[in-house]
Short mmCIF file of C-alpha atoms in Angstrom, two decimals:
data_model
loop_
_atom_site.label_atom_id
_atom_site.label_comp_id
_atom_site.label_asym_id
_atom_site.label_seq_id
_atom_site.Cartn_x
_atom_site.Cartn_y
_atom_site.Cartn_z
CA UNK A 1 0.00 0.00 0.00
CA UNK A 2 1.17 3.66 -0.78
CA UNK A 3 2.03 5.51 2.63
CA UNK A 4 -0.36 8.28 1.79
CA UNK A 5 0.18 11.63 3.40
CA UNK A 6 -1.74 14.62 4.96
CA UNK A 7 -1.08 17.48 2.74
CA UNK A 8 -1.46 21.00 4.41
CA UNK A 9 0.19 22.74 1.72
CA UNK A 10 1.90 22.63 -2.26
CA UNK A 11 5.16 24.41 -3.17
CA UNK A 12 4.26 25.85 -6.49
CA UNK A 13 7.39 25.37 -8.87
CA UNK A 14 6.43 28.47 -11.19
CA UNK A 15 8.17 28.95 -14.80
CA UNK A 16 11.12 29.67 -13.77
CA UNK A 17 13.99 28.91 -10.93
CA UNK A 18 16.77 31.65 -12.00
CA UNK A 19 16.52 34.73 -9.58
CA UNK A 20 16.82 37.48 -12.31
CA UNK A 21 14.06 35.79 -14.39
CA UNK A 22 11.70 36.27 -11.88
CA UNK A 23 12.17 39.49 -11.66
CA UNK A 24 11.62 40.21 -15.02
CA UNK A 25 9.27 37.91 -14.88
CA UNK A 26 7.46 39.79 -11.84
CA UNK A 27 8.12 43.04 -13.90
CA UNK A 28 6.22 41.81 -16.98
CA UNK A 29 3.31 40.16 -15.34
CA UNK A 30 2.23 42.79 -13.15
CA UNK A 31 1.79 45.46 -15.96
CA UNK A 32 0.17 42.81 -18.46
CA UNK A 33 -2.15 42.23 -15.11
CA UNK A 34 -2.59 46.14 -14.51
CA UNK A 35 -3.66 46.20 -18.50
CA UNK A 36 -5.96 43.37 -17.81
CA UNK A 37 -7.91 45.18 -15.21
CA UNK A 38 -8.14 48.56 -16.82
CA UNK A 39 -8.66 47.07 -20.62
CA UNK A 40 -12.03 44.87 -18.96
CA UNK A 41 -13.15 47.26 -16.49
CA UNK A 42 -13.33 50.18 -18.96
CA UNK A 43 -15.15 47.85 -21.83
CA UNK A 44 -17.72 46.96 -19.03
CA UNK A 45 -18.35 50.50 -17.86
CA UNK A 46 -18.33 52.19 -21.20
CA UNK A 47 -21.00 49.19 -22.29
CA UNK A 48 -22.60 49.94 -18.78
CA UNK A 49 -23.08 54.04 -20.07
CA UNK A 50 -22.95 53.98 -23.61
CA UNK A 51 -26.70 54.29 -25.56
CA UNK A 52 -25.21 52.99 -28.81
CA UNK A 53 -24.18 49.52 -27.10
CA UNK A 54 -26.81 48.03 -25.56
CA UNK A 55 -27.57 45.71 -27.85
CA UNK A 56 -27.17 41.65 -26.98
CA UNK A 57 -24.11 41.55 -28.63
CA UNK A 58 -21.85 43.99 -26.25
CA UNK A 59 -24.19 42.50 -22.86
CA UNK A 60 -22.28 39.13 -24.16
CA UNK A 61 -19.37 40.82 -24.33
CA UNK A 62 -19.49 43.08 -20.82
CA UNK A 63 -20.14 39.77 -18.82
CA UNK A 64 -16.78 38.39 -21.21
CA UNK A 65 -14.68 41.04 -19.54
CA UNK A 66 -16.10 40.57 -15.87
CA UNK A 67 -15.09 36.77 -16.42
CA UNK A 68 -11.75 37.50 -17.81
CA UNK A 69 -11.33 39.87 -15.02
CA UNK A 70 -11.76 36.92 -12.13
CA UNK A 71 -10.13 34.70 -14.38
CA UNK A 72 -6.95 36.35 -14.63
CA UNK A 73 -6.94 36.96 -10.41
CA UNK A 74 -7.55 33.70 -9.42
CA UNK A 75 -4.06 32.52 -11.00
CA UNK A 76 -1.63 36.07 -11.41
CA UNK A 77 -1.55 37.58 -7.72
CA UNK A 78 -0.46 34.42 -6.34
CA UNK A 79 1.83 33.63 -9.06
CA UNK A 80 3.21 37.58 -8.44
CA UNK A 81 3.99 36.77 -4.92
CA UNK A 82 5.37 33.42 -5.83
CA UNK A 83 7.78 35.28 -7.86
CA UNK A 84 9.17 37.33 -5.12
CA UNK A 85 8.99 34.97 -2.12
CA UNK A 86 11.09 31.91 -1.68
CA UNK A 87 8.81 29.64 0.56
CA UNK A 88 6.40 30.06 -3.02
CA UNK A 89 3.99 27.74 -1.21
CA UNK A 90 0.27 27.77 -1.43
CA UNK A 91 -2.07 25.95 1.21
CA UNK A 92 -4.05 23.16 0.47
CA UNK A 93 -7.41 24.75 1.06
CA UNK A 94 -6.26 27.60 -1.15
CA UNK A 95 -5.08 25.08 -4.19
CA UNK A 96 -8.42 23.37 -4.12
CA UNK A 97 -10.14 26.84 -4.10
CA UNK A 98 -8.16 27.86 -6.48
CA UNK A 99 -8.86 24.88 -8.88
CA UNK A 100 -12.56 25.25 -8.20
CA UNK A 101 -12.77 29.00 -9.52
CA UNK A 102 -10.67 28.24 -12.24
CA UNK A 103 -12.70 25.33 -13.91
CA UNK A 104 -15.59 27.44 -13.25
CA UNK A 105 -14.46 30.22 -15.17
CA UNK A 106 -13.14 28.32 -18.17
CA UNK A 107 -16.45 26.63 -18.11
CA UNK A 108 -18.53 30.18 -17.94
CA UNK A 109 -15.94 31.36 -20.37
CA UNK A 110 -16.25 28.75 -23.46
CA UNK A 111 -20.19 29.16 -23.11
CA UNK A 112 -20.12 32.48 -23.12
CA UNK A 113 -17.91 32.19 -26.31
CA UNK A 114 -20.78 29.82 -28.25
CA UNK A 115 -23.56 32.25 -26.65
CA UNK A 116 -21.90 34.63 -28.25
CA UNK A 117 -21.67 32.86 -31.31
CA UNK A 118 -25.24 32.21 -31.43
CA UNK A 119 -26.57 35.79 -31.25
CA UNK A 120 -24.56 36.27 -34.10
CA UNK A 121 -26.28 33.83 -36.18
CA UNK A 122 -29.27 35.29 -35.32
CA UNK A 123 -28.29 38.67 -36.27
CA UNK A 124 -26.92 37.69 -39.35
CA UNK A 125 -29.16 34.68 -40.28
CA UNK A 126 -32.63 36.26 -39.00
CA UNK A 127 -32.23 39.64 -38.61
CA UNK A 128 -36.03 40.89 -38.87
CA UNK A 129 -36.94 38.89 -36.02
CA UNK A 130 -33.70 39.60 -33.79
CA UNK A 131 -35.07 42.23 -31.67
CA UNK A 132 -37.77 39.96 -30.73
CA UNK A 133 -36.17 36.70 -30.27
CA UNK A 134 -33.12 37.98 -28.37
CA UNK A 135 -34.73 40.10 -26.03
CA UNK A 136 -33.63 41.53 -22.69
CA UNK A 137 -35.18 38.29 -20.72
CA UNK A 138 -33.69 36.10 -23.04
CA UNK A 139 -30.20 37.37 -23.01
CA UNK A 140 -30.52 37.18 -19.41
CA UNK A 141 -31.57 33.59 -19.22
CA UNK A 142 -28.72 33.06 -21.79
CA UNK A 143 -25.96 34.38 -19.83
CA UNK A 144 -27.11 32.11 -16.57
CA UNK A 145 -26.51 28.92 -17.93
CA UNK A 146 -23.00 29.29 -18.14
CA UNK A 147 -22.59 30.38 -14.40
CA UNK A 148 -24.81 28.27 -13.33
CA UNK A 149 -23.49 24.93 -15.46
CA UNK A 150 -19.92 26.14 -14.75
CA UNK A 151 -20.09 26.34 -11.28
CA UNK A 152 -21.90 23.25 -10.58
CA UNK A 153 -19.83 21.33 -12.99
CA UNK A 154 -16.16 22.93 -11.05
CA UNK A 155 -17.58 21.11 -7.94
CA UNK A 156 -18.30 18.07 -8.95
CA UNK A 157 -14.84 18.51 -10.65
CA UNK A 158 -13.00 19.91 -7.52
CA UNK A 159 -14.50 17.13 -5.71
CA UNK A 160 -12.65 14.59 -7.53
CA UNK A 161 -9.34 16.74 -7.06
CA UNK A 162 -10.24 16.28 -3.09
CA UNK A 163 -10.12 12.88 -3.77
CA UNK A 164 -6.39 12.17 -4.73
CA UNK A 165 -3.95 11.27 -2.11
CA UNK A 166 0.04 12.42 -2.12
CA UNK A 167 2.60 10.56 -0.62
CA UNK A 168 5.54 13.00 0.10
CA UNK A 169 5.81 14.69 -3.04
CA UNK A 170 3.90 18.23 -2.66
CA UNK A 171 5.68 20.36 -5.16
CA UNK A 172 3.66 20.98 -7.99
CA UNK A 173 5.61 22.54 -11.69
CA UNK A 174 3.32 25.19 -12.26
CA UNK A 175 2.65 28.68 -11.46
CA UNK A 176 -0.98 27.71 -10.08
CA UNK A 177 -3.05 24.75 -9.09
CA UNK A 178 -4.19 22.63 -12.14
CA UNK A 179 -5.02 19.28 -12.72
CA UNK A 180 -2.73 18.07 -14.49
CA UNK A 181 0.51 18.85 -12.77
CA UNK A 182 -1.79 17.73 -9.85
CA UNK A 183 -2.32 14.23 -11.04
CA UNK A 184 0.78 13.72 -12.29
CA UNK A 185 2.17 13.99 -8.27
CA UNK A 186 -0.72 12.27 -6.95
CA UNK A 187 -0.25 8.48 -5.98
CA UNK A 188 -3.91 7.52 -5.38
CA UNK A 189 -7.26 8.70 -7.08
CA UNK A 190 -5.58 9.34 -9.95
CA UNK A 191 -7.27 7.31 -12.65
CA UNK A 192 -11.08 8.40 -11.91
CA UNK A 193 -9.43 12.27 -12.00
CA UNK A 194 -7.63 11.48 -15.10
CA UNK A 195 -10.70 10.06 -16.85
CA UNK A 196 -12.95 12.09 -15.65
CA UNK A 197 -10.60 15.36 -16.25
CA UNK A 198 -10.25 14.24 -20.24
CA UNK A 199 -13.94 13.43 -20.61
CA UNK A 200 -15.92 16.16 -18.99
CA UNK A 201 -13.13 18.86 -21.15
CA UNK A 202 -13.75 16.78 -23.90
CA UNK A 203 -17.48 16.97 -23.60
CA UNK A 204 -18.06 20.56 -22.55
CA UNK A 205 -15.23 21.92 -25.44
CA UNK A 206 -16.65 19.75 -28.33
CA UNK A 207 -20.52 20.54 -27.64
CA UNK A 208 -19.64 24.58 -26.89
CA UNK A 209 -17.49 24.87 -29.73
CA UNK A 210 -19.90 22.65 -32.11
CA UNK A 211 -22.33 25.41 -31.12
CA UNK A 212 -19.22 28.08 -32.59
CA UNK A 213 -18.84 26.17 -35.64
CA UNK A 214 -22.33 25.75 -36.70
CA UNK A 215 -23.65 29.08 -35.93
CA UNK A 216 -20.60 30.01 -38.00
CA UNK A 217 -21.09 27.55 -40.95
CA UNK A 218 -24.70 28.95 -41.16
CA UNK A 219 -23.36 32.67 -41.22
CA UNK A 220 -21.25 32.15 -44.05
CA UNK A 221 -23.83 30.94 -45.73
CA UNK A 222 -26.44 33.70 -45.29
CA UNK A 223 -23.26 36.24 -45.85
CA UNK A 224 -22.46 34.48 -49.15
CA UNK A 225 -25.92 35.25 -50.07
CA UNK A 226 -25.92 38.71 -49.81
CA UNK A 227 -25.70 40.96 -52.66
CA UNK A 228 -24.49 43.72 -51.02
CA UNK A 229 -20.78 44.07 -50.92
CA UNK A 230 -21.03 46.42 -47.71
CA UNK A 231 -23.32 44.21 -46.09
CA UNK A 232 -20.89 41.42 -45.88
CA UNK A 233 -18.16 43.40 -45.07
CA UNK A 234 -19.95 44.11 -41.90
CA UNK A 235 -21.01 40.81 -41.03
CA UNK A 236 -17.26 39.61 -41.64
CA UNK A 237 -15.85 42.93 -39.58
CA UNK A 238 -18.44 41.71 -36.74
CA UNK A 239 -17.68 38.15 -36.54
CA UNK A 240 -13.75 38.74 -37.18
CA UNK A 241 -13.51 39.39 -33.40
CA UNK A 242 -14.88 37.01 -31.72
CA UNK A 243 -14.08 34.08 -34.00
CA UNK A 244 -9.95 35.40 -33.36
CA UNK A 245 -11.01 34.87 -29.45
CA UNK A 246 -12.48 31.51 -29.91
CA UNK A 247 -9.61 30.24 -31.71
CA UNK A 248 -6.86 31.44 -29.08
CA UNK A 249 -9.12 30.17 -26.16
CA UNK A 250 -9.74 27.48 -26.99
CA UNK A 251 -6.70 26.26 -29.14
CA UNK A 252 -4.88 26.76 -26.06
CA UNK A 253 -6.96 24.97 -23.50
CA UNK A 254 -7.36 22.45 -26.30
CA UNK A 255 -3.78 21.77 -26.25
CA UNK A 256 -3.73 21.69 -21.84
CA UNK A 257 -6.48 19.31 -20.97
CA UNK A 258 -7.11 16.92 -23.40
CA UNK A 259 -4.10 15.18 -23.32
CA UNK A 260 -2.88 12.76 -20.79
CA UNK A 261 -0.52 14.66 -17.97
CA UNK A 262 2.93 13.57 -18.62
CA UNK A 263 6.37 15.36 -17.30
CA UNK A 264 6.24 16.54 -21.08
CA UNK A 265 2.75 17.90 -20.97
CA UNK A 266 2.88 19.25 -18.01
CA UNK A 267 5.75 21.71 -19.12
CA UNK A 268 4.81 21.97 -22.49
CA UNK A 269 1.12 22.80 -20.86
CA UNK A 270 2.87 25.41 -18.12
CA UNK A 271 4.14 27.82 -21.06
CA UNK A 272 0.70 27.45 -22.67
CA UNK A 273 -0.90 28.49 -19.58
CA UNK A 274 0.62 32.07 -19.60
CA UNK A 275 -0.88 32.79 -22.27
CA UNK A 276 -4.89 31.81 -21.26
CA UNK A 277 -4.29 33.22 -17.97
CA UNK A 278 -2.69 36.56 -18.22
CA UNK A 279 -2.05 37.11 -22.09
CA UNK A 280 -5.48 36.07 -23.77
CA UNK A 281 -7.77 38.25 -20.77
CA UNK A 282 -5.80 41.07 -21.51
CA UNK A 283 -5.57 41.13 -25.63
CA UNK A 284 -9.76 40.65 -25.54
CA UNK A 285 -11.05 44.02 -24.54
CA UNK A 286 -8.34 45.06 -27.88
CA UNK A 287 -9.46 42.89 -30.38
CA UNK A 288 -12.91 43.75 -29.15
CA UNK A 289 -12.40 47.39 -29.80
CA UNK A 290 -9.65 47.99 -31.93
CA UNK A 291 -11.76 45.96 -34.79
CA UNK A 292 -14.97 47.72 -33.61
CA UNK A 293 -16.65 50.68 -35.27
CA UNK A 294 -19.45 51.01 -32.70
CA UNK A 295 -16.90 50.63 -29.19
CA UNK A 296 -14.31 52.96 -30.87
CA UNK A 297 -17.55 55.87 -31.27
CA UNK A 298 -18.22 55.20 -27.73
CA UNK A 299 -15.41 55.26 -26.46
CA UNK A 300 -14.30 58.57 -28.53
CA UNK A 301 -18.06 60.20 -26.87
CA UNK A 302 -16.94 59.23 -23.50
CA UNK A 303 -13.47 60.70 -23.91
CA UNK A 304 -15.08 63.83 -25.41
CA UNK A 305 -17.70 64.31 -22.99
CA UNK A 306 -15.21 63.99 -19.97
CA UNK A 307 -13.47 66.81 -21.71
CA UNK A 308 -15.97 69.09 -22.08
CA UNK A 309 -16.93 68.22 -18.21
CA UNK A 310 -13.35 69.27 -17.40
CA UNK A 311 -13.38 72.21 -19.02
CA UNK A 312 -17.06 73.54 -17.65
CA UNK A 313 -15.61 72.78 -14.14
CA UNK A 314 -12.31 74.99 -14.40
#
């Protein structure tokens, strides 16, 4: 029999064990974290005042900011202090909370993404009845499934991460608490939270993003169809966006959780996990307005408006 041990807490590895990396390291995640919060918190107040974007489209897209705003501070103020401490341990309580936000979010995340998918199809594909069939209630209702499914889904999942049992080895090589590097210590539990791990990310990618690629297949289609030139360059310009977020998400969680952990993986899947957890939350409240006619107007009333506030008060 293993001699299973009490765990109280994990030494998190990080990216990196040279000194004057993680400084640089510390340097460059902190302002791409900084950008993060500013980038998501302005696209959800500027949604939150702005007339011209209160369509279903941009509601998708505020609650896409609040999640990639929680997503990216469950995993980068730990791994900040990580980089500048040198117990870089994290308790056991906080590594299963940790794992339980963190499914939860990529879970609210990827159904956002096919929500969001879906009320462009119905823009596109239907657009005389769109005001009626994605009303305020139904955006709503929408938006709750994903909270609600991811949620319940994390803790059935974190559950199953409670399960495993370590026998001495607590340091994990990653720069937060994931399954995989998780499993791949473990030395009991292990094959129920492998299997289940692959299938449940396996089910929940393929039937969210089968929801992506059919609303997509149907909108080229109807855009192929038009006979104005104008009209499908705005359908295009409009779906460019989001289909660029899609692919980064998930390629990237793709490539982390539906493979089997191995000491391979489990690096390969560390440098991967940057750039989910602090580079893709970041570069979506850019793609979302740099490519965006109606966020750039809004944004350039805001900024105008402020101005002329400034000026009336001096």
């Amino acid at each position: 029999m293993p001699n299973f041990t009490d765990v109280t807490e994990f030494v998190l590895l990080g990216l990196t064990s040279r000194q004057e990396l993680q400084v640089i390291f510390f340097v460059v995640f902190l302002i791409v974290y900084m950008i993060t919060l500013l980038g998501n918190v302005c696209m959800i107040i500027l949604i939150s005042i702005s007339p011209q974007l209160q369509s279903p489209m941009y509601f998708f897209l505020s609650h896409l900011s609040f999640v990639d705003v929680w997503f990216s501070s469950n995993v980068t103020p730990k791994m900040l202090e990580n980089l500048l401490s040198e117990t870089k341990t994290i308790s056991y309580v906080g590594c299963l909370v940790q794992c339980y936000f963190f499914i939860a979010l990529v879970h609210v995340e990827v159904y956002i993404l096919a929500v969001m998918a879906f009320d462009r199809y119905m823009a596109i594909c239907n657009p005389l009845l769109y005001g009626s069939k994605m009303s305020r209630t139904v955006c709503v209702r929408l938006i709750s499934v994903p909270y609600v499914y991811g949620f319940s889904v994390s803790l059935i999942c974190t559950l199953w991460t409670y399960g495993l049992y370590f026998c001495g080895n607590f340091e994990i090589n990653h720069f937060y608490c994931a399954d995989p590097p998780l499993i791949k210590i473990a030395c009991g539990g292990v094959h129920i939270k492998e299997y289940t791990m692959i299938v449940i990310a396996g089910i929940n990618f393929t039937y969210s993003l089968s929801v992506v690629l059919i609303s997509y297949t149907l909108i080229v289609v109807a855009v192929l169809h038009m006979r104005s030139a104008d009209g499908r360059r705005k359908a295009f310009s409009t779906c460019g966006s989001h289909l660029t977020a899609v692919t980064m998400f998930y390629g990237t969680l793709i490539f982390m959780y539906l493979r089997r952990p191995t000491e391979e993986s489990v690096e390969q899947g560390k440098m991967v996990a940057v750039f989910y957890t602090t580079v893709i939350p970041m570069l979506n409240p850019m793609i979302y307005s740099l490519r965006n006619k109606d966020v750039k107007e809004a944004a350039n009333k805001v900024i105008i408006k402020a101005n002329l506030g400034a000026v009336k008060l001096q």
